[in-house]
Short mmCIF file of C-alpha atoms and ligand atoms in Angstrom, two decimals:
data_model
loop_
_atom_site.label_atom_id
_atom_site.label_comp_id
_atom_site.label_asym_id
_atom_site.label_seq_id
_atom_site.Cartn_x
_atom_site.Cartn_y
_atom_site.Cartn_z
CA MET A 217 -0.08 0.48 -0.27
CA ARG A 218 0.82 3.43 -0.54
CA ALA A 219 2.29 5.27 2.73
CA LEU A 220 2.95 8.98 3.40
CA ARG A 221 6.06 8.53 6.13
CA PHE A 222 8.17 10.49 7.72
CA GLU A 223 11.51 8.94 8.47
CA ASN A 224 15.50 10.04 8.36
CA ASN A 225 14.86 13.61 8.06
CA GLN A 226 12.59 13.47 5.06
CA LEU A 227 8.71 13.48 4.15
CA ARG A 228 8.06 10.99 1.04
CA LEU A 229 5.11 8.31 -0.37
CA ARG A 230 6.28 4.84 -0.25
CA GLY A 231 5.09 1.65 -1.14
CA VAL A 232 4.55 -0.59 2.39
CA ALA A 233 3.49 -3.87 3.70
CA VAL A 234 -0.83 -3.76 4.56
CA PRO A 235 -0.29 -3.78 8.31
CA MET A 236 -1.16 -7.18 9.93
CA SER A 237 -2.27 -7.36 13.75
CA LYS A 238 -4.33 -10.33 15.13
CA THR A 239 -5.06 -8.10 17.59
CA GLU A 240 -6.53 -4.87 16.45
CA ALA A 241 -8.89 -4.33 13.71
CA LEU A 242 -7.93 -3.26 10.01
CA VAL A 243 -9.67 0.12 8.48
CA ARG A 244 -9.30 0.56 5.36
CA VAL A 245 -8.89 4.93 4.89
CA LEU A 246 -11.56 6.75 2.96
CA LYS A 247 -9.80 10.81 4.36
CA SER A 248 -7.77 11.64 6.14
CA GLY A 249 -7.21 15.46 7.40
CA ILE A 250 -3.36 17.68 7.54
CA CYS A 251 -3.10 18.67 10.53
CA ASN A 252 -0.05 21.33 12.90
CA THR A 253 1.49 18.67 14.28
CA ASP A 254 1.52 16.29 10.81
CA THR A 255 3.79 19.53 10.24
CA GLU A 256 5.14 19.76 13.55
CA ILE A 257 6.42 16.05 13.47
CA CYS A 258 8.03 16.77 10.22
CA LYS A 259 10.07 19.89 11.99
CA GLY A 260 10.88 17.87 14.39
CA TYR A 261 7.93 17.43 17.25
CA ALA A 262 7.57 13.74 19.30
CA ASN A 263 10.79 12.88 17.32
CA PHE A 264 8.47 10.12 15.74
CA GLN A 265 9.08 7.99 12.27
CA GLY A 266 6.73 6.53 9.96
CA THR A 267 3.61 7.19 8.66
CA ILE A 268 1.96 10.36 9.67
CA GLY A 269 -1.48 10.87 9.97
CA HIS A 270 -4.25 10.66 12.68
CA GLU A 271 -7.14 12.40 11.26
CA PHE A 272 -9.47 10.06 9.44
CA VAL A 273 -12.64 8.36 8.09
CA GLY A 274 -12.52 4.72 6.62
CA VAL A 275 -14.23 1.08 6.70
CA VAL A 276 -13.70 -1.80 8.88
CA GLU A 277 -12.14 -4.69 7.02
CA GLU A 278 -11.02 -7.34 9.26
CA SER A 279 -11.70 -7.13 13.14
CA SER A 280 -11.51 -10.71 14.93
CA GLY A 281 -12.30 -8.89 18.03
CA ALA A 282 -15.96 -7.21 17.12
CA PRO A 283 -16.82 -8.47 14.03
CA HIS A 284 -19.97 -6.49 14.02
CA LEU A 285 -17.83 -3.60 13.19
CA ILE A 286 -16.52 -5.37 10.02
CA GLY A 287 -17.94 -2.82 6.55
CA LYS A 288 -18.54 -0.22 9.26
CA ARG A 289 -17.53 3.39 8.60
CA VAL A 290 -15.57 4.63 11.52
CA VAL A 291 -13.44 7.14 12.99
CA GLY A 292 -10.80 6.10 15.81
CA GLU A 293 -9.68 7.41 19.04
CA ILE A 294 -5.60 8.14 18.24
CA ASN A 295 -4.32 7.31 22.11
CA ALA A 296 -4.24 3.04 22.48
CA GLY A 297 -3.61 2.15 25.57
CA CYS A 298 -2.23 -1.04 27.30
CA GLY A 299 -4.62 -1.94 28.44
CA GLU A 300 -3.71 -3.14 32.17
CA CYS A 301 -2.69 0.23 33.67
CA GLY A 302 -4.85 1.90 36.89
CA LEU A 303 -5.37 4.71 33.77
CA CYS A 304 -6.32 2.30 31.19
CA LYS A 305 -8.52 0.36 33.44
CA LYS A 306 -10.15 3.64 34.80
CA ASN A 307 -11.37 4.15 30.71
CA ASP A 308 -8.62 6.62 30.21
CA SER A 309 -5.93 5.09 27.32
CA ARG A 310 -5.81 9.26 26.50
CA HIS A 311 -2.92 9.56 29.48
CA CYS A 312 -1.76 6.03 29.64
CA PRO A 313 1.76 6.00 30.01
CA ASN A 314 3.05 3.13 28.13
CA ARG A 315 0.32 4.31 25.19
CA THR A 316 0.78 5.19 22.11
CA VAL A 317 -0.57 7.10 19.17
CA LEU A 318 -1.23 7.25 15.71
CA GLY A 319 0.69 9.03 13.83
CA ILE A 320 2.63 10.66 16.58
CA LYS A 321 4.52 7.67 18.96
CA GLY A 322 5.22 4.29 18.09
CA ARG A 323 2.09 4.04 15.91
CA ASP A 324 2.24 3.58 12.51
CA GLY A 325 -0.68 6.93 11.29
CA ALA A 326 -3.83 7.15 8.82
CA HIS A 327 -2.20 9.26 5.37
CA ALA A 328 -2.13 5.66 4.50
CA GLU A 329 -4.29 3.16 2.04
CA PHE A 330 -4.50 1.21 5.62
CA LEU A 331 -4.57 1.44 8.95
CA THR A 332 -4.83 -0.61 12.46
CA LEU A 333 -6.48 0.59 15.54
CA PRO A 334 -7.69 -1.80 18.61
CA ALA A 335 -11.11 -2.10 18.12
CA ARG A 336 -12.51 -0.38 20.91
CA ASN A 337 -10.83 2.82 19.29
CA LEU A 338 -13.80 2.70 16.59
CA LEU A 339 -16.47 4.27 16.71
CA GLU A 340 -19.31 4.16 13.56
CA VAL A 341 -20.27 7.60 11.75
CA PRO A 342 -23.97 7.81 11.00
CA ASP A 343 -24.77 8.50 7.52
CA THR A 344 -25.91 11.91 7.94
CA VAL A 345 -22.04 12.75 8.44
CA SER A 346 -20.22 12.70 5.54
CA ASP A 347 -16.06 11.29 5.14
CA SER A 348 -15.24 15.02 4.82
CA GLN A 349 -17.00 15.78 7.77
CA ALA A 350 -16.38 13.08 9.74
CA VAL A 351 -12.36 13.45 9.05
CA PHE A 352 -12.90 16.98 11.71
CA VAL A 353 -14.31 14.38 14.81
CA GLU A 354 -10.54 13.79 16.36
CA PRO A 355 -9.69 17.70 16.10
CA LEU A 356 -13.25 18.47 17.31
CA ALA A 357 -13.20 16.01 20.11
CA ALA A 358 -10.04 17.82 20.64
CA ALA A 359 -11.82 21.53 20.76
CA PHE A 360 -14.72 20.31 22.27
CA GLY A 361 -12.79 18.34 25.25
CA ILE A 362 -12.31 21.77 26.90
CA THR A 363 -15.59 21.86 28.19
CA GLU A 364 -14.71 18.78 30.35
CA GLN A 365 -12.00 20.36 31.86
CA ILE A 366 -13.42 23.29 32.88
CA GLU A 367 -17.04 24.46 33.38
CA ILE A 368 -18.58 26.74 31.17
CA PHE A 369 -20.81 29.00 32.36
CA PRO A 370 -23.71 30.64 29.81
CA ASP A 371 -22.38 34.76 30.78
CA ALA A 372 -18.81 33.77 31.07
CA ARG A 373 -16.56 36.00 28.91
CA ILE A 374 -14.33 33.72 26.46
CA ALA A 375 -11.77 34.81 23.87
CA VAL A 376 -9.82 32.05 21.96
CA VAL A 377 -6.41 33.45 20.08
CA GLY A 378 -5.88 32.31 17.28
CA ASP A 379 -8.16 31.64 14.08
CA GLY A 380 -6.82 28.35 12.65
CA LYS A 381 -8.53 25.00 12.38
CA LEU A 382 -8.13 24.85 16.29
CA GLY A 383 -9.30 28.32 17.48
CA ASN A 384 -12.21 28.30 14.91
CA LEU A 385 -12.67 24.82 16.28
CA CYS A 386 -12.27 26.14 19.99
CA ALA A 387 -14.30 29.21 19.15
CA GLN A 388 -17.61 27.28 17.89
CA SER A 389 -17.55 24.60 20.26
CA LEU A 390 -17.66 27.26 23.40
CA ALA A 391 -20.09 29.39 21.27
CA LEU A 392 -21.89 26.73 22.18
CA LYS A 393 -21.74 27.32 26.32
CA SER A 394 -21.26 31.01 26.31
CA ASN A 395 -22.91 33.68 24.78
CA ARG A 396 -19.87 36.03 24.72
CA LEU A 397 -17.04 34.47 22.48
CA THR A 398 -14.85 36.11 20.66
CA LEU A 399 -12.42 35.22 18.37
CA ILE A 400 -9.00 37.11 17.77
CA GLY A 401 -6.89 36.45 14.41
CA LYS A 402 -4.76 38.26 12.25
CA HIS A 403 -6.53 37.03 9.22
CA ALA A 404 -10.12 38.96 8.27
CA GLU A 405 -10.70 36.05 5.48
CA LYS A 406 -10.72 33.27 8.81
CA LEU A 407 -12.32 34.86 11.18
CA SER A 408 -15.50 35.54 8.42
CA LEU A 409 -15.72 31.70 8.34
CA VAL A 410 -17.33 31.82 11.82
CA ALA A 411 -19.97 34.38 10.79
CA ASN A 412 -23.49 33.62 12.09
CA ARG A 413 -22.07 31.31 14.80
CA ASN A 414 -23.17 33.90 17.89
CA ILE A 415 -19.34 34.66 17.62
CA GLU A 416 -17.47 38.22 17.83
CA THR A 417 -14.31 38.46 15.89
CA VAL A 418 -11.84 40.96 15.95
CA LEU A 419 -8.49 40.92 14.54
CA LEU A 420 -5.26 40.63 16.57
CA GLU A 421 -4.56 44.79 15.59
CA ASP A 422 -7.62 45.75 17.61
CA ALA A 423 -7.71 43.20 20.47
CA LEU A 424 -5.56 45.19 23.18
CA LYS A 425 -8.31 47.73 23.42
CA PHE A 426 -10.25 44.95 25.58
CA GLY A 427 -8.25 45.40 29.15
CA LYS A 428 -8.39 42.18 31.81
CA ASP A 429 -11.68 41.85 30.12
CA PHE A 430 -12.48 37.59 30.08
CA ASP A 431 -12.95 35.06 32.35
CA VAL A 432 -11.41 32.61 29.82
CA VAL A 433 -9.23 32.33 27.33
CA VAL A 434 -8.23 29.66 25.01
CA GLU A 435 -4.53 29.83 23.27
CA ALA A 436 -4.49 28.35 20.13
CA SER A 437 -2.78 30.59 17.94
CA GLY A 438 0.32 28.00 17.92
CA SER A 439 2.61 30.98 18.61
CA GLU A 440 4.57 31.96 21.47
CA SER A 441 3.44 35.54 21.07
CA GLY A 442 -0.70 34.16 21.67
CA PHE A 443 0.46 33.60 25.47
CA SER A 444 1.45 36.87 26.32
CA LEU A 445 -1.70 38.46 24.48
CA ALA A 446 -3.46 35.66 26.75
CA LEU A 447 -2.07 36.81 29.80
CA ASP A 448 -3.21 40.74 28.45
CA LEU A 449 -6.32 39.46 28.62
CA LEU A 450 -7.01 37.34 31.27
CA LYS A 451 -8.77 38.87 34.37
CA PRO A 452 -6.72 37.99 37.51
CA ARG A 453 -7.67 34.13 38.68
CA GLY A 454 -9.06 33.58 35.33
CA LYS A 455 -8.34 30.61 33.37
CA LEU A 456 -5.50 30.55 30.69
CA VAL A 457 -6.38 27.01 28.19
CA LEU A 458 -3.16 25.83 26.54
CA LYS A 459 -4.23 24.39 23.27
CA SER A 460 -1.34 24.67 21.04
CA THR A 461 1.49 21.92 20.45
CA PHE A 462 4.65 23.80 18.62
CA SER A 463 8.20 22.30 18.83
CA GLY A 464 9.96 25.24 20.09
CA ARG A 465 10.77 26.21 23.04
CA THR A 466 8.76 29.34 25.06
CA ASN A 467 10.50 32.16 27.09
CA THR A 468 6.76 33.23 29.09
CA GLU A 469 6.74 35.44 31.71
CA LEU A 470 5.09 33.07 34.36
CA TRP A 471 5.92 35.24 37.59
CA ARG A 472 2.17 37.25 35.56
CA VAL A 473 0.83 33.51 36.15
CA VAL A 474 1.74 34.21 39.95
CA VAL A 475 0.54 37.78 40.18
CA GLU A 476 -3.07 37.51 38.47
CA GLU A 477 -3.47 34.13 40.00
CA ILE A 478 -4.45 32.83 37.10
CA THR A 479 -5.10 29.07 36.10
CA ILE A 480 -3.20 27.42 33.69
CA VAL A 481 -5.03 24.32 31.91
CA GLY A 482 -3.03 22.32 29.28
CA SER A 483 -5.59 20.76 27.07
CA ARG A 484 -5.15 17.85 24.34
CA CYS A 485 -7.37 15.59 23.24
CA GLY A 486 -11.60 14.80 23.79
CA ARG A 487 -13.79 12.12 23.74
CA PHE A 488 -15.10 11.23 19.91
CA ALA A 489 -18.57 10.83 20.87
CA PRO A 490 -19.54 14.06 22.13
CA ALA A 491 -17.90 15.05 18.83
CA ILE A 492 -19.82 13.32 16.23
CA ARG A 493 -22.96 14.16 17.50
CA LEU A 494 -22.47 17.87 17.64
CA LEU A 495 -21.93 17.15 13.72
CA GLU A 496 -24.72 14.38 13.53
CA ASP A 497 -26.80 17.56 14.56
CA ASN A 498 -25.16 20.40 12.62
CA LYS A 499 -24.09 22.04 15.61
CA ILE A 500 -20.86 22.95 14.13
CA ASN A 501 -19.11 24.03 10.45
CA VAL A 502 -16.32 22.52 9.58
CA GLU A 503 -17.11 22.20 5.33
CA ASN A 504 -16.02 25.98 4.73
CA LEU A 505 -12.55 25.05 6.71
CA VAL A 506 -11.88 22.58 4.01
CA SER A 507 -9.30 24.60 1.58
CA GLU A 508 -8.25 21.82 -0.94
CA GLU A 509 -7.84 18.02 -1.25
CA PHE A 510 -5.16 15.78 -3.02
CA SER A 511 -5.18 12.17 -3.90
CA LEU A 512 -2.75 10.23 -1.59
CA SER A 513 0.00 10.19 -4.32
CA GLU A 514 0.10 14.17 -3.97
CA GLY A 515 0.63 13.59 -0.12
CA VAL A 516 4.21 15.47 -0.04
CA ARG A 517 2.66 18.21 -2.24
CA ALA A 518 -0.86 18.57 0.02
CA MET A 519 1.51 18.81 3.25
CA ARG A 520 3.53 21.75 1.63
CA ARG A 521 0.10 23.24 0.65
CA ALA A 522 -1.15 22.97 4.23
CA GLU A 523 1.86 25.08 5.28
CA GLU A 524 1.02 27.84 3.33
CA LYS A 525 -0.26 30.96 4.39
CA GLY A 526 -3.99 31.13 4.12
CA VAL A 527 -4.60 27.08 4.11
CA MET A 528 -6.93 25.92 6.36
CA LYS A 529 -7.79 22.10 6.40
CA VAL A 530 -6.30 20.03 3.84
CA LEU A 531 -7.49 16.69 2.77
CA LEU A 532 -5.93 13.46 1.89
CA SER A 533 -8.34 11.20 -0.50
CA MET A 534 -7.62 7.74 -0.82
CA THR A 535 -9.94 6.35 -3.13
CA ASN A 536 -8.97 8.77 -6.23
ZN1 LIG B 281 -4.25 16.65 14.97
ZN1 LIG B 282 -2.28 2.10 30.16
#
């Protein structure tokens, strides 16, 4: 099969064997989505070597442990726990110290014709959710996961810093819980994607008109300057949610966190089931986030395209 692999500091499309597993389900990938994490991996993040990609929708081809899944269209939780530690036994394989992570840690990923995952990681996709929408389940779960980490009150004033894919999904998710949501970004076109979603949009250069007005600020800009802006916007004792994984080191002013008694919450992945439901109920618009779709054979070019300015989600199709 064809697979988009990062090896020896090089990204390339290669022919490799179809993965075989006695214990896991085999999934034929239909579409995958290129995430900023994929481009960060190609810059050294997570020290990963192998097939990249973790956002996908596919069809189960083989599943000896869960035969009812065969032929079903599925998405998959990307963290595969050991199944034996205390966290796994509490159903929290996302934090298992021995976990592998699809296309990120110890496990080949989704930018390929086939992948394997434990059957318990797979969730069926309702017919009303399209393949292109389903590819967004993973990042949407990550965005909506914030609402499980901190309580969002309807009158809480919330800012999301960053108008990229993740910032957009965070803003749409949190606007379902708060009536006072502001999305701050550098690009008027990207901000316009959340029009009619009950979200105030503000250009970065105008953001300092706000004082320390916000109860919660979500940093999703993927740049270090976002952290300092977030601190400029937060009320004393506010909550700062960090969403970006970028491979650089930070030079943050932690004394400001102490003086203002800020609570910092790191936030990575979320549960898939609520995200599938949000898409099924048309609560979140993801179609307008797709900038372009490439075939898997053009994977290297697609990755380059995903890094260009102004580009939102780039999809890979395995079927053409
Ligand atoms: Zn991702
Ligand atoms: Zn475990």
